[in-house]
């Protein structure tokens, strides 16, 4: 609350100067996100009624691939913190960070909260699935100790990597500890490698050529390996079982990113 109060009074560059980073701003807004409210929304596919700063912020978020309802949710969350004009566009730029090198400024957490609120409003199905930990027996048909089977659930439309990075509940928390998701879901690594139960593989679907290229670099890939960022939950996958491999290869560790 103190952070939000401060943000409401001063501009974005002063927020940064005082140590209230865009990442902390995104996290704070995500935790206090109010229901979006269909009646309060502006038309989703038009910039009519937006001032020049709002239009600039809208375009910046849209260029990242976020759908109009999400863009509007981000702007609404910032405006509820009394950010407007140049402060609003500055906040958006800070939240975006440097996506070209994988540096998020806090936008991911805010967008994830908005997406889940939208999922509830839109009545999307909840998909339940089971995570087999690396300690589970290697044979799919073998009895699985209860301690190696973690139940999780998430809204349809989320990927397994989304659940790991932004999901809620105990199962999502366990998945987050086991999947690194080093490339933020752009399929540039294999750290979200999972193995699909053969009985479910046909329903999940085969990887495309690009995904296969990444899976070749994964830790001990199998015939039913997939990247978690490419496995999207659907109602027909309710009951899915996935196994977490015993290790991961992370080439991202060898890339000389600038100091954060």
Short mmCIF file of C-alpha atoms in Angstrom, two decimals:
data_model
loop_
_atom_site.label_atom_id
_atom_site.label_comp_id
_atom_site.label_asym_id
_atom_site.label_seq_id
_atom_site.Cartn_x
_atom_site.Cartn_y
_atom_site.Cartn_z
CA UNK A 1 0.00 0.00 0.00
CA UNK A 2 2.81 2.46 0.80
CA UNK A 3 4.40 1.76 -2.59
CA UNK A 4 1.13 2.39 -4.42
CA UNK A 5 0.55 5.60 -2.45
CA UNK A 6 4.00 6.83 -3.44
CA UNK A 7 3.50 5.93 -7.09
CA UNK A 8 0.24 7.86 -7.16
CA UNK A 9 2.06 11.08 -6.24
CA UNK A 10 5.30 11.08 -8.18
CA UNK A 11 6.48 10.34 -11.67
CA UNK A 12 8.02 7.10 -12.88
CA UNK A 13 11.61 8.36 -12.94
CA UNK A 14 11.31 9.36 -9.29
CA UNK A 15 9.82 5.96 -8.48
CA UNK A 16 12.93 4.38 -9.99
CA UNK A 17 15.18 6.79 -8.12
CA UNK A 18 13.59 5.86 -4.79
CA UNK A 19 14.05 2.16 -5.41
CA UNK A 20 10.45 1.24 -6.26
CA UNK A 21 11.41 -0.69 -9.38
CA UNK A 22 8.97 -1.49 -12.21
CA UNK A 23 9.20 -5.17 -11.21
CA UNK A 24 8.00 -4.32 -7.70
CA UNK A 25 5.31 -2.11 -9.23
CA UNK A 26 4.07 -5.02 -11.38
CA UNK A 27 4.00 -7.38 -8.43
CA UNK A 28 2.20 -4.86 -6.25
CA UNK A 29 -0.43 -4.17 -8.89
CA UNK A 30 -0.89 -7.89 -9.49
CA UNK A 31 -1.66 -8.54 -5.82
CA UNK A 32 -4.21 -5.72 -5.61
CA UNK A 33 -5.84 -6.23 -9.03
CA UNK A 34 -9.59 -5.63 -8.82
CA UNK A 35 -12.17 -7.39 -11.02
CA UNK A 36 -11.98 -5.84 -14.45
CA UNK A 37 -15.73 -5.40 -14.78
CA UNK A 38 -17.20 -5.77 -18.24
CA UNK A 39 -19.31 -2.62 -17.92
CA UNK A 40 -16.25 -0.47 -17.17
CA UNK A 41 -14.28 -1.52 -20.21
CA UNK A 42 -13.79 0.61 -23.27
CA UNK A 43 -14.23 -0.93 -26.73
CA UNK A 44 -11.37 -3.40 -27.07
CA UNK A 45 -10.35 -2.84 -30.69
CA UNK A 46 -10.37 0.95 -30.87
CA UNK A 47 -8.10 3.69 -29.59
CA UNK A 48 -10.98 6.18 -29.64
CA UNK A 49 -11.30 8.01 -26.37
CA UNK A 50 -7.67 7.43 -25.36
CA UNK A 51 -5.30 10.36 -24.98
CA UNK A 52 -1.93 10.35 -26.75
CA UNK A 53 -0.08 8.82 -23.79
CA UNK A 54 -2.66 6.07 -23.40
CA UNK A 55 -2.44 5.34 -27.12
CA UNK A 56 1.35 5.11 -26.92
CA UNK A 57 1.10 2.72 -23.98
CA UNK A 58 -1.58 0.66 -25.77
CA UNK A 59 0.58 0.27 -28.88
CA UNK A 60 3.66 -0.69 -26.85
CA UNK A 61 1.75 -3.45 -25.07
CA UNK A 62 -0.01 -4.61 -28.23
CA UNK A 63 3.28 -4.94 -30.08
CA UNK A 64 4.31 -7.52 -27.49
CA UNK A 65 1.37 -9.67 -28.59
CA UNK A 66 -1.00 -9.01 -25.69
CA UNK A 67 -4.67 -9.18 -26.62
CA UNK A 68 -6.82 -6.05 -26.24
CA UNK A 69 -8.57 -7.20 -23.05
CA UNK A 70 -5.19 -7.70 -21.37
CA UNK A 71 -3.84 -4.36 -22.60
CA UNK A 72 -6.90 -2.63 -21.20
CA UNK A 73 -6.46 -4.46 -17.91
CA UNK A 74 -2.85 -3.28 -17.60
CA UNK A 75 -3.81 0.34 -18.28
CA UNK A 76 -6.72 0.12 -15.84
CA UNK A 77 -4.46 -1.22 -13.09
CA UNK A 78 -1.99 1.63 -13.62
CA UNK A 79 -4.72 4.25 -13.81
CA UNK A 80 -6.22 2.98 -10.56
CA UNK A 81 -2.84 3.84 -9.03
CA UNK A 82 -3.36 7.39 -10.34
CA UNK A 83 -0.78 7.19 -13.07
CA UNK A 84 -1.57 9.25 -16.16
CA UNK A 85 0.10 11.13 -18.96
CA UNK A 86 3.85 10.70 -19.26
CA UNK A 87 3.93 8.87 -15.93
CA UNK A 88 1.64 6.20 -17.40
CA UNK A 89 3.78 5.62 -20.49
CA UNK A 90 6.93 5.67 -18.35
CA UNK A 91 5.45 3.04 -16.06
CA UNK A 92 4.51 0.84 -19.03
CA UNK A 93 8.00 1.11 -20.52
CA UNK A 94 9.52 0.27 -17.16
CA UNK A 95 7.25 -2.74 -16.73
CA UNK A 96 8.07 -4.01 -20.22
CA UNK A 97 11.78 -3.99 -19.43
CA UNK A 98 14.05 -5.34 -22.17
CA UNK A 99 12.23 -8.30 -23.73
CA UNK A 100 14.86 -8.61 -26.47
CA UNK A 101 17.27 -9.97 -23.86
CA UNK A 102 14.71 -11.62 -21.62
CA UNK A 103 14.63 -8.91 -18.94
CA UNK A 104 11.08 -8.41 -17.63
CA UNK A 105 10.35 -5.31 -15.59
CA UNK A 106 7.31 -6.73 -13.80
CA UNK A 107 4.82 -6.89 -16.66
CA UNK A 108 4.67 -10.69 -16.64
CA UNK A 109 3.25 -10.89 -13.12
CA UNK A 110 0.67 -8.20 -13.83
CA UNK A 111 -0.41 -9.77 -17.14
CA UNK A 112 -0.69 -13.20 -15.50
CA UNK A 113 -3.04 -11.82 -12.84
CA UNK A 114 -5.13 -10.08 -15.49
CA UNK A 115 -5.30 -13.24 -17.61
CA UNK A 116 -6.52 -15.27 -14.65
CA UNK A 117 -9.13 -12.68 -13.77
CA UNK A 118 -10.30 -12.71 -17.39
CA UNK A 119 -10.39 -16.51 -17.34
CA UNK A 120 -12.72 -16.41 -14.35
CA UNK A 121 -14.94 -13.80 -15.97
CA UNK A 122 -15.06 -15.71 -19.26
CA UNK A 123 -15.91 -18.96 -17.49
CA UNK A 124 -12.95 -20.92 -18.81
CA UNK A 125 -12.70 -24.52 -17.69
CA UNK A 126 -10.34 -25.60 -14.94
CA UNK A 127 -8.03 -28.39 -16.10
CA UNK A 128 -6.60 -30.76 -13.51
CA UNK A 129 -3.37 -32.66 -14.08
CA UNK A 130 -0.84 -34.74 -12.17
CA UNK A 131 2.86 -33.97 -11.91
CA UNK A 132 5.17 -36.93 -11.31
CA UNK A 133 8.31 -35.73 -9.56
CA UNK A 134 11.82 -36.91 -10.55
CA UNK A 135 11.66 -39.39 -7.67
CA UNK A 136 8.71 -41.25 -9.19
CA UNK A 137 9.36 -44.76 -10.60
CA UNK A 138 10.56 -44.61 -14.20
CA UNK A 139 7.94 -47.09 -15.45
CA UNK A 140 4.61 -45.43 -16.15
CA UNK A 141 2.66 -48.51 -15.12
CA UNK A 142 4.42 -48.93 -11.80
CA UNK A 143 2.67 -47.99 -8.53
CA UNK A 144 3.44 -44.36 -7.78
CA UNK A 145 4.14 -43.40 -4.16
CA UNK A 146 1.79 -40.64 -3.08
CA UNK A 147 4.72 -38.37 -2.28
CA UNK A 148 5.81 -38.42 -5.94
CA UNK A 149 2.41 -37.43 -7.36
CA UNK A 150 1.47 -33.75 -7.17
CA UNK A 151 -2.02 -32.62 -8.15
CA UNK A 152 -2.31 -29.28 -9.91
CA UNK A 153 -4.95 -27.29 -11.74
CA UNK A 154 -5.10 -24.24 -13.97
CA UNK A 155 -7.39 -22.53 -16.43
CA UNK A 156 -7.63 -23.79 -19.98
CA UNK A 157 -5.41 -21.80 -22.32
CA UNK A 158 -2.47 -21.76 -19.91
CA UNK A 159 0.67 -23.68 -20.83
CA UNK A 160 2.48 -25.87 -18.33
CA UNK A 161 5.20 -23.22 -18.25
CA UNK A 162 2.55 -20.58 -17.49
CA UNK A 163 1.38 -22.68 -14.56
CA UNK A 164 4.96 -22.93 -13.29
CA UNK A 165 5.66 -19.21 -13.54
CA UNK A 166 2.27 -17.66 -12.75
CA UNK A 167 -0.05 -20.42 -11.54
CA UNK A 168 -1.73 -20.52 -8.16
CA UNK A 169 -2.12 -23.30 -5.63
CA UNK A 170 0.21 -25.85 -4.08
CA UNK A 171 0.62 -27.85 -7.30
CA UNK A 172 1.72 -24.79 -9.26
CA UNK A 173 4.21 -23.93 -6.52
CA UNK A 174 5.76 -27.39 -6.74
CA UNK A 175 5.91 -27.17 -10.54
CA UNK A 176 7.65 -23.79 -10.24
CA UNK A 177 10.40 -25.42 -8.18
CA UNK A 178 10.96 -28.09 -10.84
CA UNK A 179 10.72 -26.16 -14.12
CA UNK A 180 13.19 -23.35 -14.64
CA UNK A 181 11.62 -21.82 -17.79
CA UNK A 182 14.85 -19.90 -18.47
CA UNK A 183 13.81 -18.34 -21.81
CA UNK A 184 10.43 -17.03 -20.56
CA UNK A 185 8.49 -19.28 -22.91
CA UNK A 186 9.90 -18.20 -26.27
CA UNK A 187 11.13 -21.74 -27.05
CA UNK A 188 14.80 -20.79 -26.96
CA UNK A 189 15.83 -23.38 -24.37
CA UNK A 190 14.82 -26.80 -23.06
CA UNK A 191 14.56 -26.09 -19.34
CA UNK A 192 10.77 -26.60 -19.30
CA UNK A 193 11.19 -30.12 -20.71
CA UNK A 194 8.51 -32.54 -19.49
CA UNK A 195 7.64 -36.11 -20.41
CA UNK A 196 4.03 -36.90 -21.23
CA UNK A 197 2.40 -40.14 -20.11
CA UNK A 198 2.28 -42.26 -23.31
CA UNK A 199 -1.45 -42.81 -22.78
CA UNK A 200 -1.96 -39.05 -23.08
CA UNK A 201 0.58 -38.21 -25.77
CA UNK A 202 -1.80 -38.50 -28.74
CA UNK A 203 -4.24 -36.10 -27.09
CA UNK A 204 -1.49 -33.64 -26.20
CA UNK A 205 -0.04 -33.79 -29.72
CA UNK A 206 3.36 -34.13 -31.28
CA UNK A 207 5.99 -31.35 -31.23
CA UNK A 208 6.71 -29.42 -34.41
CA UNK A 209 10.15 -29.20 -35.99
CA UNK A 210 11.22 -26.12 -34.03
CA UNK A 211 10.28 -27.73 -30.75
CA UNK A 212 12.07 -30.94 -31.74
CA UNK A 213 15.23 -28.93 -32.30
CA UNK A 214 15.06 -27.71 -28.70
CA UNK A 215 14.15 -31.15 -27.37
CA UNK A 216 17.32 -32.53 -28.96
CA UNK A 217 19.17 -30.37 -26.42
CA UNK A 218 17.05 -31.46 -23.45
CA UNK A 219 18.12 -33.72 -20.61
CA UNK A 220 17.44 -37.34 -21.63
CA UNK A 221 14.55 -36.69 -24.08
CA UNK A 222 12.10 -39.50 -24.78
CA UNK A 223 9.56 -40.30 -27.49
CA UNK A 224 6.88 -38.46 -25.50
CA UNK A 225 8.95 -35.42 -24.51
CA UNK A 226 7.46 -31.96 -24.91
CA UNK A 227 8.40 -28.45 -23.88
CA UNK A 228 6.11 -27.21 -21.14
CA UNK A 229 5.77 -23.83 -22.84
CA UNK A 230 4.23 -25.58 -25.86
CA UNK A 231 1.74 -27.78 -24.00
CA UNK A 232 -1.49 -25.79 -23.65
CA UNK A 233 -4.14 -27.04 -21.27
CA UNK A 234 -7.51 -27.86 -22.79
CA UNK A 235 -10.65 -29.40 -21.26
CA UNK A 236 -9.94 -32.71 -23.01
CA UNK A 237 -6.60 -32.88 -21.15
CA UNK A 238 -8.28 -32.99 -17.75
CA UNK A 239 -6.49 -35.79 -15.87
CA UNK A 240 -3.23 -35.44 -17.83
CA UNK A 241 -0.08 -36.93 -16.29
CA UNK A 242 3.37 -35.43 -16.90
CA UNK A 243 6.75 -36.41 -15.55
CA UNK A 244 9.51 -34.00 -14.57
CA UNK A 245 12.94 -35.24 -15.77
CA UNK A 246 15.75 -35.82 -13.29
CA UNK A 247 17.81 -32.96 -14.71
CA UNK A 248 17.87 -30.06 -17.16
CA UNK A 249 20.29 -28.55 -19.65
CA UNK A 250 20.32 -24.77 -19.49
CA UNK A 251 22.31 -23.17 -22.29
CA UNK A 252 21.03 -19.77 -21.13
CA UNK A 253 23.64 -19.89 -18.37
CA UNK A 254 26.36 -19.53 -21.02
CA UNK A 255 24.87 -16.42 -22.67
CA UNK A 256 26.63 -13.20 -21.56
CA UNK A 257 23.55 -11.11 -20.68
CA UNK A 258 24.24 -7.58 -19.34
CA UNK A 259 24.30 -7.29 -15.58
CA UNK A 260 20.79 -6.86 -14.19
#
